[in-house]
Amino acid sequence: MTAILPCNDLDAAQRFFERLGFTRDDGSPDDYRMLSDGHGGDIHLNPAVPGWLTPGRNPFGLYLYRENVDALAAVFADEIIEREGAGDKPWGMYEFALNGPDETLVRVGWPSRLRKGS
């Protein structure tokens, strides 16, 4: 499955996802960005209809499964929503959350039971 995410600023959204390990696909047009991570993750960044995405009212959320949660948490240390940073959650995931492009909720995590050393 590929997420198609409406964005107010395609360049800013692309930079955000590049920090998560995504790269722009060859042949991706400027007005509709297709990115992939080489692990089966794909996201398409689509221009939002003007006025559709408003601060504090973005209904979209994404979950990125990654084994290297701690390494990514270090990259985004000043942007993690939870004060304590990455941690085990009651639903069995080791994760952290970010405000992504246009305040899209982006969670990055891995099953707690699969973490090395657990």
PDB file of C-alpha atoms in Angstrom:
ATOM      1  CA  MET A   1       0.000   0.000   0.000  1.00  0.00           C
ATOM      2  CA  THR A   2       1.200   3.516  -0.768  1.00  0.00           C
ATOM      3  CA  ALA A   3       0.174   6.525   1.282  1.00  0.00           C
ATOM      4  CA  ILE A   4      -0.887   9.580  -0.725  1.00  0.00           C
ATOM      5  CA  LEU A   5      -0.396  12.595   1.532  1.00  0.00           C
ATOM      6  CA  PRO A   6      -1.786  16.035   0.708  1.00  0.00           C
ATOM      7  CA  CYS A   7       0.755  18.763   1.506  1.00  0.00           C
ATOM      8  CA  ASN A   8       0.812  22.542   1.445  1.00  0.00           C
ATOM      9  CA  ASP A   9       4.575  22.610   0.714  1.00  0.00           C
ATOM     10  CA  LEU A  10       5.910  19.699  -1.332  1.00  0.00           C
ATOM     11  CA  ASP A  11       9.560  20.755  -0.901  1.00  0.00           C
ATOM     12  CA  ALA A  12       9.287  20.898   2.911  1.00  0.00           C
ATOM     13  CA  ALA A  13       7.427  17.580   3.005  1.00  0.00           C
ATOM     14  CA  GLN A  14      10.047  15.929   0.806  1.00  0.00           C
ATOM     15  CA  ARG A  15      12.858  17.199   3.095  1.00  0.00           C
ATOM     16  CA  PHE A  16      11.027  15.782   6.145  1.00  0.00           C
ATOM     17  CA  PHE A  17      10.629  12.325   4.618  1.00  0.00           C
ATOM     18  CA  GLU A  18      14.216  12.319   3.365  1.00  0.00           C
ATOM     19  CA  ARG A  19      15.276  12.630   7.007  1.00  0.00           C
ATOM     20  CA  LEU A  20      13.290   9.418   7.629  1.00  0.00           C
ATOM     21  CA  GLY A  21      15.250   7.623   4.899  1.00  0.00           C
ATOM     22  CA  PHE A  22      13.063   8.180   1.846  1.00  0.00           C
ATOM     23  CA  THR A  23      14.405   9.272  -1.539  1.00  0.00           C
ATOM     24  CA  ARG A  24      12.609  10.743  -4.492  1.00  0.00           C
ATOM     25  CA  ASP A  25      11.932   8.203  -7.215  1.00  0.00           C
ATOM     26  CA  ASP A  26      13.499   8.706 -10.637  1.00  0.00           C
ATOM     27  CA  GLY A  27      10.996  10.316 -12.960  1.00  0.00           C
ATOM     28  CA  SER A  28       8.869  11.705 -10.130  1.00  0.00           C
ATOM     29  CA  PRO A  29       7.228  14.923 -11.352  1.00  0.00           C
ATOM     30  CA  ASP A  30       7.723  18.217  -9.492  1.00  0.00           C
ATOM     31  CA  ASP A  31       4.008  18.634  -8.797  1.00  0.00           C
ATOM     32  CA  TYR A  32       3.442  15.104  -7.399  1.00  0.00           C
ATOM     33  CA  ARG A  33       6.383  13.654  -5.477  1.00  0.00           C
ATOM     34  CA  MET A  34       6.859   9.899  -5.289  1.00  0.00           C
ATOM     35  CA  LEU A  35       9.298   8.730  -2.624  1.00  0.00           C
ATOM     36  CA  SER A  36      10.422   5.298  -1.461  1.00  0.00           C
ATOM     37  CA  ASP A  37      12.681   3.956   1.260  1.00  0.00           C
ATOM     38  CA  GLY A  38      14.106   0.793  -0.316  1.00  0.00           C
ATOM     39  CA  HIS A  39      12.321  -1.360   2.306  1.00  0.00           C
ATOM     40  CA  GLY A  40       8.872  -1.433   0.704  1.00  0.00           C
ATOM     41  CA  GLY A  41       7.726   1.934   2.058  1.00  0.00           C
ATOM     42  CA  ASP A  42       6.294   4.387  -0.448  1.00  0.00           C
ATOM     43  CA  ILE A  43       4.713   7.777  -0.025  1.00  0.00           C
ATOM     44  CA  HIS A  44       3.304  10.126  -2.628  1.00  0.00           C
ATOM     45  CA  LEU A  45       3.169  13.816  -1.814  1.00  0.00           C
ATOM     46  CA  ASN A  46       0.241  15.523  -3.472  1.00  0.00           C
ATOM     47  CA  PRO A  47      -0.490  19.272  -3.470  1.00  0.00           C
ATOM     48  CA  ALA A  48      -3.384  19.980  -1.113  1.00  0.00           C
ATOM     49  CA  VAL A  49      -6.350  21.979  -2.277  1.00  0.00           C
ATOM     50  CA  PRO A  50      -5.725  25.557  -1.015  1.00  0.00           C
ATOM     51  CA  GLY A  51      -7.221  26.046   2.449  1.00  0.00           C
ATOM     52  CA  TRP A  52      -7.890  22.345   2.981  1.00  0.00           C
ATOM     53  CA  LEU A  53      -5.105  21.648   5.501  1.00  0.00           C
ATOM     54  CA  THR A  54      -5.319  24.041   8.421  1.00  0.00           C
ATOM     55  CA  PRO A  55      -2.988  24.123  11.454  1.00  0.00           C
ATOM     56  CA  GLY A  56      -4.255  21.997  14.320  1.00  0.00           C
ATOM     57  CA  ARG A  57      -6.912  20.295  12.207  1.00  0.00           C
ATOM     58  CA  ASN A  58      -4.989  17.817  10.060  1.00  0.00           C
ATOM     59  CA  PRO A  59      -6.788  14.449  10.231  1.00  0.00           C
ATOM     60  CA  PHE A  60      -3.973  12.437   8.638  1.00  0.00           C
ATOM     61  CA  GLY A  61      -1.578  10.092  10.390  1.00  0.00           C
ATOM     62  CA  LEU A  62       1.190   7.762   9.217  1.00  0.00           C
ATOM     63  CA  TYR A  63       3.015   4.919  10.925  1.00  0.00           C
ATOM     64  CA  LEU A  64       6.527   4.043   9.796  1.00  0.00           C
ATOM     65  CA  TYR A  65       7.865   0.674  10.930  1.00  0.00           C
ATOM     66  CA  ARG A  66      11.610   0.874  11.518  1.00  0.00           C
ATOM     67  CA  GLU A  67      14.032  -1.265  13.510  1.00  0.00           C
ATOM     68  CA  ASN A  68      16.330   1.729  14.045  1.00  0.00           C
ATOM     69  CA  VAL A  69      13.865   3.670  16.198  1.00  0.00           C
ATOM     70  CA  ASP A  70      16.564   5.044  18.502  1.00  0.00           C
ATOM     71  CA  ALA A  71      18.736   6.274  15.630  1.00  0.00           C
ATOM     72  CA  LEU A  72      15.790   8.108  14.070  1.00  0.00           C
ATOM     73  CA  ALA A  73      14.745   9.455  17.467  1.00  0.00           C
ATOM     74  CA  ALA A  74      18.228  11.000  17.719  1.00  0.00           C
ATOM     75  CA  VAL A  75      17.771  12.677  14.325  1.00  0.00           C
ATOM     76  CA  PHE A  76      14.410  14.133  15.426  1.00  0.00           C
ATOM     77  CA  ALA A  77      15.271  14.644  19.132  1.00  0.00           C
ATOM     78  CA  ASP A  78      14.031  18.253  19.274  1.00  0.00           C
ATOM     79  CA  GLU A  79      10.822  17.447  17.392  1.00  0.00           C
ATOM     80  CA  ILE A  80       9.478  14.411  19.268  1.00  0.00           C
ATOM     81  CA  ILE A  81       6.038  15.086  20.723  1.00  0.00           C
ATOM     82  CA  GLU A  82       6.403  12.943  23.862  1.00  0.00           C
ATOM     83  CA  ARG A  83       8.660  14.508  26.456  1.00  0.00           C
ATOM     84  CA  GLU A  84      10.261  11.151  27.319  1.00  0.00           C
ATOM     85  CA  GLY A  85      11.161  10.396  23.687  1.00  0.00           C
ATOM     86  CA  ALA A  86      11.007   6.889  22.273  1.00  0.00           C
ATOM     87  CA  GLY A  87       9.593   4.233  24.554  1.00  0.00           C
ATOM     88  CA  ASP A  88       7.578   1.071  24.938  1.00  0.00           C
ATOM     89  CA  LYS A  89       3.830   1.636  24.674  1.00  0.00           C
ATOM     90  CA  PRO A  90       1.005  -0.453  26.169  1.00  0.00           C
ATOM     91  CA  TRP A  91      -0.012  -1.577  22.670  1.00  0.00           C
ATOM     92  CA  GLY A  92       3.310  -3.412  22.243  1.00  0.00           C
ATOM     93  CA  MET A  93       5.297  -0.937  20.176  1.00  0.00           C
ATOM     94  CA  TYR A  94       8.556   0.849  20.893  1.00  0.00           C
ATOM     95  CA  GLU A  95       7.939   4.210  19.229  1.00  0.00           C
ATOM     96  CA  PHE A  96       7.932   7.985  19.160  1.00  0.00           C
ATOM     97  CA  ALA A  97       5.654  10.533  17.485  1.00  0.00           C
ATOM     98  CA  LEU A  98       6.297  13.645  15.415  1.00  0.00           C
ATOM     99  CA  ASN A  99       4.355  16.482  13.894  1.00  0.00           C
ATOM    100  CA  GLY A 100       5.139  15.899  10.245  1.00  0.00           C
ATOM    101  CA  PRO A 101       4.380  18.100   7.259  1.00  0.00           C
ATOM    102  CA  ASP A 102       1.294  20.247   7.851  1.00  0.00           C
ATOM    103  CA  GLU A 103       1.020  18.714  11.356  1.00  0.00           C
ATOM    104  CA  THR A 104       0.456  15.195  10.046  1.00  0.00           C
ATOM    105  CA  LEU A 105       0.933  12.785  12.939  1.00  0.00           C
ATOM    106  CA  VAL A 106       3.902  10.553  12.107  1.00  0.00           C
ATOM    107  CA  ARG A 107       4.727   7.659  14.428  1.00  0.00           C
ATOM    108  CA  VAL A 108       7.965   5.712  14.046  1.00  0.00           C
ATOM    109  CA  GLY A 109       8.143   2.372  15.778  1.00  0.00           C
ATOM    110  CA  TRP A 110       8.951  -1.308  15.965  1.00  0.00           C
ATOM    111  CA  PRO A 111       7.267  -4.141  17.906  1.00  0.00           C
ATOM    112  CA  SER A 112       8.694  -4.215  21.440  1.00  0.00           C
ATOM    113  CA  ARG A 113       8.940  -8.013  21.382  1.00  0.00           C
ATOM    114  CA  LEU A 114      11.184  -7.911  18.285  1.00  0.00           C
ATOM    115  CA  ARG A 115      13.690  -5.394  19.637  1.00  0.00           C
ATOM    116  CA  LYS A 116      17.193  -6.714  20.109  1.00  0.00           C
ATOM    117  CA  GLY A 117      17.971  -7.256  23.770  1.00  0.00           C
ATOM    118  CA  SER A 118      14.314  -7.398  24.861  1.00  0.00           C
TER     119      SER A 118
END
